[in-house]
GROMACS .gro file of N, CA, C and O in nm:
model
  300
    1UNK      N    1  17.658  10.619   8.963
    1UNK     CA    2  17.571  10.735   8.966
    1UNK      C    3  17.650  10.851   9.025
    1UNK      O    4  17.711  10.837   9.130
    2UNK      N    5  17.650  10.963   8.961
    2UNK     CA    6  17.726  11.078   9.010
    2UNK      C    7  17.652  11.145   9.124
    2UNK      O    8  17.533  11.126   9.144
    3UNK      N    9  17.726  11.227   9.198
    3UNK     CA   10  17.664  11.296   9.310
    3UNK      C   11  17.559  11.396   9.261
    3UNK      O   12  17.459  11.420   9.326
    4UNK      N   13  17.582  11.455   9.140
    4UNK     CA   14  17.484  11.548   9.086
    4UNK      C   15  17.355  11.475   9.050
    4UNK      O   16  17.247  11.527   9.070
    5UNK      N   17  17.367  11.354   8.999
    5UNK     CA   18  17.249  11.275   8.964
    5UNK      C   19  17.172  11.240   9.090
    5UNK      O   20  17.050  11.248   9.093
    6UNK      N   21  17.242  11.205   9.196
    6UNK     CA   22  17.177  11.172   9.322
    6UNK      C   23  17.106  11.295   9.378
    6UNK      O   24  16.992  11.288   9.422
    7UNK      N   25  17.174  11.410   9.373
    7UNK     CA   26  17.114  11.532   9.427
    7UNK      C   27  16.997  11.579   9.341
    7UNK      O   28  16.905  11.642   9.392
    8UNK      N   29  16.996  11.547   9.213
    8UNK     CA   30  16.888  11.590   9.126
    8UNK      C   31  16.759  11.516   9.158
    8UNK      O   32  16.651  11.564   9.126
    9UNK      N   33  16.771  11.401   9.224
    9UNK     CA   34  16.653  11.324   9.258
    9UNK      C   35  16.579  11.381   9.379
    9UNK      O   36  16.464  11.346   9.402
   10UNK      N   37  16.642  11.464   9.458
   10UNK     CA   38  16.578  11.524   9.574
   10UNK      C   39  16.516  11.657   9.536
   10UNK      O   40  16.557  11.723   9.443
   11UNK      N   41  16.414  11.696   9.611
   11UNK     CA   42  16.352  11.825   9.583
   11UNK      C   43  16.443  11.937   9.631
   11UNK      O   44  16.531  11.919   9.715
   12UNK      N   45  16.419  12.057   9.579
   12UNK     CA   46  16.502  12.172   9.613
   12UNK      C   47  16.490  12.212   9.759
   12UNK      O   48  16.577  12.278   9.813
   13UNK      N   49  16.381  12.174   9.824
   13UNK     CA   50  16.361  12.212   9.963
   13UNK      C   51  16.460  12.144  10.057
   13UNK      O   52  16.485  12.193  10.167
   14UNK      N   53  16.519  12.034  10.016
   14UNK     CA   54  16.611  11.961  10.102
   14UNK      C   55  16.752  12.020  10.103
   14UNK      O   56  16.836  11.978  10.180
   15UNK      N   57  16.779  12.116  10.017
   15UNK     CA   58  16.914  12.171  10.006
   15UNK      C   59  16.917  12.314  10.057
   15UNK      O   60  16.838  12.397  10.015
   16UNK      N   61  17.012  12.342  10.144
   16UNK     CA   62  17.027  12.477  10.194
   16UNK      C   63  17.124  12.556  10.106
   16UNK      O   64  17.119  12.678  10.102
   17UNK      N   65  17.211  12.485  10.037
   17UNK     CA   66  17.313  12.549   9.956
   17UNK      C   67  17.259  12.573   9.815
   17UNK      O   68  17.224  12.481   9.743
   18UNK      N   69  17.250  12.701   9.775
   18UNK     CA   70  17.194  12.734   9.644
   18UNK      C   71  17.281  12.683   9.530
   18UNK      O   72  17.230  12.645   9.425
   19UNK      N   73  17.413  12.682   9.547
   19UNK     CA   74  17.501  12.634   9.442
   19UNK      C   75  17.478  12.486   9.417
   19UNK      O   76  17.469  12.441   9.303
   20UNK      N   77  17.465  12.409   9.525
   20UNK     CA   78  17.439  12.266   9.512
   20UNK      C   79  17.304  12.243   9.445
   20UNK      O   80  17.291  12.157   9.358
   21UNK      N   81  17.205  12.321   9.484
   21UNK     CA   82  17.073  12.309   9.424
   21UNK      C   83  17.077  12.343   9.277
   21UNK      O   84  17.018  12.273   9.195
   22UNK      N   85  17.146  12.451   9.243
   22UNK     CA   86  17.156  12.489   9.101
   22UNK      C   87  17.227  12.381   9.021
   22UNK      O   88  17.186  12.349   8.909
   23UNK      N   89  17.331  12.324   9.076
   23UNK     CA   90  17.404  12.218   9.006
   23UNK      C   91  17.316  12.095   8.988
   23UNK      O   92  17.317  12.032   8.881
   24UNK      N   93  17.238  12.063   9.089
   24UNK     CA   94  17.149  11.947   9.079
   24UNK      C   95  17.040  11.972   8.976
   24UNK      O   96  17.006  11.883   8.898
   25UNK      N   97  16.986  12.092   8.974
   25UNK     CA   98  16.882  12.124   8.876
   25UNK      C   99  16.940  12.127   8.735
   25UNK      O  100  16.874  12.085   8.640
   26UNK      N  101  17.063  12.175   8.721
   26UNK     CA  102  17.128  12.173   8.590
   26UNK      C  103  17.151  12.030   8.543
   26UNK      O  104  17.127  11.997   8.427
   27UNK      N  105  17.194  11.944   8.633
   27UNK     CA  106  17.215  11.804   8.598
   27UNK      C  107  17.083  11.738   8.556
   27UNK      O  108  17.079  11.663   8.458
   28UNK      N  109  16.977  11.769   8.627
   28UNK     CA  110  16.846  11.716   8.592
   28UNK      C  111  16.802  11.766   8.455
   28UNK      O  112  16.750  11.690   8.372
   29UNK      N  113  16.824  11.893   8.429
   29UNK     CA  114  16.789  11.953   8.300
   29UNK      C  115  16.870  11.889   8.186
   29UNK      O  116  16.815  11.858   8.080
   30UNK      N  117  16.998  11.869   8.210
   30UNK     CA  118  17.084  11.809   8.107
   30UNK      C  119  17.041  11.665   8.078
   30UNK      O  120  17.043  11.621   7.962
   31UNK      N  121  17.002  11.590   8.181
   31UNK     CA  122  16.952  11.454   8.160
   31UNK      C  123  16.824  11.457   8.078
   31UNK      O  124  16.804  11.374   7.988
   32UNK      N  125  16.736  11.552   8.108
   32UNK     CA  126  16.610  11.564   8.034
   32UNK      C  127  16.638  11.599   7.888
   32UNK      O  128  16.576  11.543   7.797
   33UNK      N  129  16.730  11.692   7.864
   33UNK     CA  130  16.764  11.731   7.727
   33UNK      C  131  16.823  11.614   7.649
   33UNK      O  132  16.791  11.594   7.532
   34UNK      N  133  16.909  11.538   7.714
   34UNK     CA  134  16.972  11.424   7.647
   34UNK      C  135  16.869  11.319   7.609
   34UNK      O  136  16.876  11.261   7.501
   35UNK      N  137  16.771  11.297   7.696
   35UNK     CA  138  16.669  11.197   7.665
   35UNK      C  139  16.567  11.249   7.564
   35UNK      O  140  16.501  11.171   7.496
   36UNK      N  141  16.553  11.381   7.551
   36UNK     CA  142  16.456  11.440   7.459
   36UNK      C  143  16.504  11.438   7.314
   36UNK      O  144  16.424  11.456   7.223
   37UNK      N  145  16.632  11.418   7.291
   37UNK     CA  146  16.688  11.420   7.156
   37UNK      C  147  16.679  11.281   7.093
   37UNK      O  148  16.780  11.221   7.058
   38UNK      N  149  16.557  11.234   7.074
   38UNK     CA  150  16.535  11.104   7.010
   38UNK      C  151  16.525  11.120   6.859
   38UNK      O  152  16.560  11.223   6.801
   39UNK      N  153  16.473  11.015   6.795
   39UNK     CA  154  16.467  11.017   6.649
   39UNK      C  155  16.361  11.112   6.596
   39UNK      O  156  16.366  11.151   6.480
   40UNK      N  157  16.264  11.151   6.679
   40UNK     CA  158  16.160  11.243   6.634
   40UNK      C  159  16.188  11.387   6.676
   40UNK      O  160  16.102  11.474   6.664
   41UNK      N  161  16.307  11.414   6.727
   41UNK     CA  162  16.341  11.549   6.773
   41UNK      C  163  16.331  11.653   6.661
   41UNK      O  164  16.273  11.760   6.684
   42UNK      N  165  16.381  11.627   6.539
   42UNK     CA  166  16.366  11.727   6.432
   42UNK      C  167  16.219  11.757   6.399
   42UNK      O  168  16.182  11.872   6.377
   43UNK      N  169  16.136  11.654   6.400
   43UNK     CA  170  15.994  11.674   6.374
   43UNK      C  171  15.930  11.757   6.485
   43UNK      O  172  15.852  11.849   6.458
   44UNK      N  173  15.962  11.725   6.609
   44UNK     CA  174  15.909  11.800   6.722
   44UNK      C  175  15.952  11.946   6.716
   44UNK      O  176  15.871  12.036   6.741
   45UNK      N  177  16.076  11.970   6.681
   45UNK     CA  178  16.125  12.107   6.671
   45UNK      C  179  16.053  12.183   6.560
   45UNK      O  180  16.016  12.300   6.578
   46UNK      N  181  16.031  12.118   6.447
   46UNK     CA  182  15.961  12.182   6.337
   46UNK      C  183  15.817  12.214   6.375
   46UNK      O  184  15.766  12.323   6.346
   47UNK      N  185  15.750  12.120   6.443
   47UNK     CA  186  15.613  12.144   6.485
   47UNK      C  187  15.604  12.256   6.589
   47UNK      O  188  15.509  12.335   6.587
   48UNK      N  189  15.702  12.266   6.677
   48UNK     CA  190  15.703  12.376   6.774
   48UNK      C  191  15.723  12.509   6.704
   48UNK      O  192  15.662  12.609   6.743
   49UNK      N  193  15.805  12.512   6.601
   49UNK     CA  194  15.826  12.636   6.525
   49UNK      C  195  15.698  12.678   6.453
   49UNK      O  196  15.661  12.795   6.454
   50UNK      N  197  15.631  12.581   6.391
   50UNK     CA  198  15.505  12.611   6.323
   50UNK      C  199  15.402  12.660   6.425
   50UNK      O  200  15.329  12.756   6.401
   51UNK      N  201  15.396  12.595   6.540
   51UNK     CA  202  15.302  12.635   6.645
   51UNK      C  203  15.329  12.777   6.691
   51UNK      O  204  15.235  12.855   6.712
   52UNK      N  205  15.455  12.814   6.705
   52UNK     CA  206  15.490  12.949   6.749
   52UNK      C  207  15.448  13.054   6.647
   52UNK      O  208  15.410  13.166   6.684
   53UNK      N  209  15.452  13.019   6.520
   53UNK     CA  210  15.414  13.114   6.415
   53UNK      C  211  15.262  13.120   6.401
   53UNK      O  212  15.204  13.228   6.385
   54UNK      N  213  15.195  13.007   6.409
   54UNK     CA  214  15.052  12.998   6.381
   54UNK      C  215  14.966  13.042   6.501
   54UNK      O  216  14.861  13.104   6.482
   55UNK      N  217  15.008  13.012   6.621
   55UNK     CA  218  14.925  13.037   6.740
   55UNK      C  219  14.876  13.180   6.754
   55UNK      O  220  14.757  13.201   6.780
   56UNK      N  221  14.960  13.281   6.740
   56UNK     CA  222  14.909  13.417   6.755
   56UNK      C  223  14.812  13.458   6.644
   56UNK      O  224  14.736  13.552   6.659
   57UNK      N  225  14.813  13.385   6.534
   57UNK     CA  226  14.730  13.420   6.419
   57UNK      C  227  14.629  13.310   6.389
   57UNK      O  228  14.598  13.283   6.274
   58UNK      N  229  14.576  13.247   6.492
   58UNK     CA  230  14.492  13.130   6.473
   58UNK      C  231  14.364  13.163   6.394
   58UNK      O  232  14.319  13.084   6.312
   59UNK      N  233  14.306  13.279   6.417
   59UNK     CA  234  14.184  13.316   6.344
   59UNK      C  235  14.216  13.337   6.197
   59UNK      O  236  14.145  13.288   6.108
   60UNK      N  237  14.325  13.407   6.169
   60UNK     CA  238  14.366  13.430   6.030
   60UNK      C  239  14.396  13.298   5.959
   60UNK      O  240  14.354  13.277   5.845
   61UNK      N  241  14.467  13.210   6.027
   61UNK     CA  242  14.500  13.080   5.968
   61UNK      C  243  14.372  13.001   5.943
   61UNK      O  244  14.357  12.937   5.838
   62UNK      N  245  14.278  13.006   6.035
   62UNK     CA  246  14.150  12.936   6.017
   62UNK      C  247  14.072  12.988   5.899
   62UNK      O  248  14.017  12.910   5.819
   63UNK      N  249  14.067  13.119   5.884
   63UNK     CA  250  13.996  13.179   5.771
   63UNK      C  251  14.064  13.142   5.640
   63UNK      O  252  13.997  13.107   5.542
   64UNK      N  253  14.195  13.149   5.637
   64UNK     CA  254  14.268  13.111   5.515
   64UNK      C  255  14.246  12.964   5.481
   64UNK      O  256  14.233  12.928   5.363
   65UNK      N  257  14.242  12.879   5.582
   65UNK     CA  258  14.217  12.736   5.558
   65UNK      C  259  14.076  12.715   5.502
   65UNK      O  260  14.057  12.637   5.408
   66UNK      N  261  13.977  12.785   5.557
   66UNK     CA  262  13.840  12.773   5.507
   66UNK      C  263  13.829  12.822   5.363
   66UNK      O  264  13.762  12.759   5.279
   67UNK      N  265  13.894  12.933   5.333
   67UNK     CA  266  13.893  12.983   5.195
   67UNK      C  267  13.961  12.883   5.102
   67UNK      O  268  13.912  12.854   4.993
   68UNK      N  269  14.074  12.828   5.146
   68UNK     CA  270  14.144  12.729   5.064
   68UNK      C  271  14.060  12.605   5.040
   68UNK      O  272  14.051  12.555   4.926
   69UNK      N  273  13.994  12.553   5.144
   69UNK     CA  274  13.909  12.436   5.127
   69UNK      C  275  13.788  12.468   5.041
   69UNK      O  276  13.742  12.386   4.960
   70UNK      N  277  13.737  12.591   5.056
   70UNK     CA  278  13.624  12.633   4.971
   70UNK      C  279  13.663  12.637   4.825
   70UNK      O  280  13.586  12.595   4.737
   71UNK      N  281  13.781  12.689   4.796
   71UNK     CA  282  13.828  12.695   4.657
   71UNK      C  283  13.853  12.555   4.601
   71UNK      O  284  13.826  12.528   4.484
   72UNK      N  285  13.902  12.466   4.686
   72UNK     CA  286  13.923  12.327   4.641
   72UNK      C  287  13.790  12.258   4.614
   72UNK      O  288  13.778  12.177   4.520
   73UNK      N  289  13.689  12.289   4.693
   73UNK     CA  290  13.557  12.227   4.674
   73UNK      C  291  13.492  12.276   4.544
   73UNK      O  292  13.420  12.201   4.478
   74UNK      N  293  13.520  12.403   4.508
   74UNK     CA  294  13.462  12.458   4.385
   74UNK      C  295  13.534  12.407   4.259
   74UNK      O  296  13.476  12.405   4.151
   75UNK      N  297  13.657  12.365   4.275
   75UNK     CA  298  13.736  12.323   4.159
   75UNK      C  299  13.701  12.186   4.109
   75UNK      O  300  13.631  12.109   4.151
   0.00000   0.00000   0.00000
């Protein structure tokens, strides 16, 4: 276990040195990123992109979905 990994396990309040704290937080972040890149990572990224586009326009998307379902019901 590296010293950065050990330091990442402690809270930031235990460190007086900001550089050490930043390095520990970076190591923790890098570990999290490495574990997040699983087999569903491309799907998760695509869903986050869709969410970013759709969220601000949720009412518009809802109305368009209702119109689309209405047209399908009439067909």
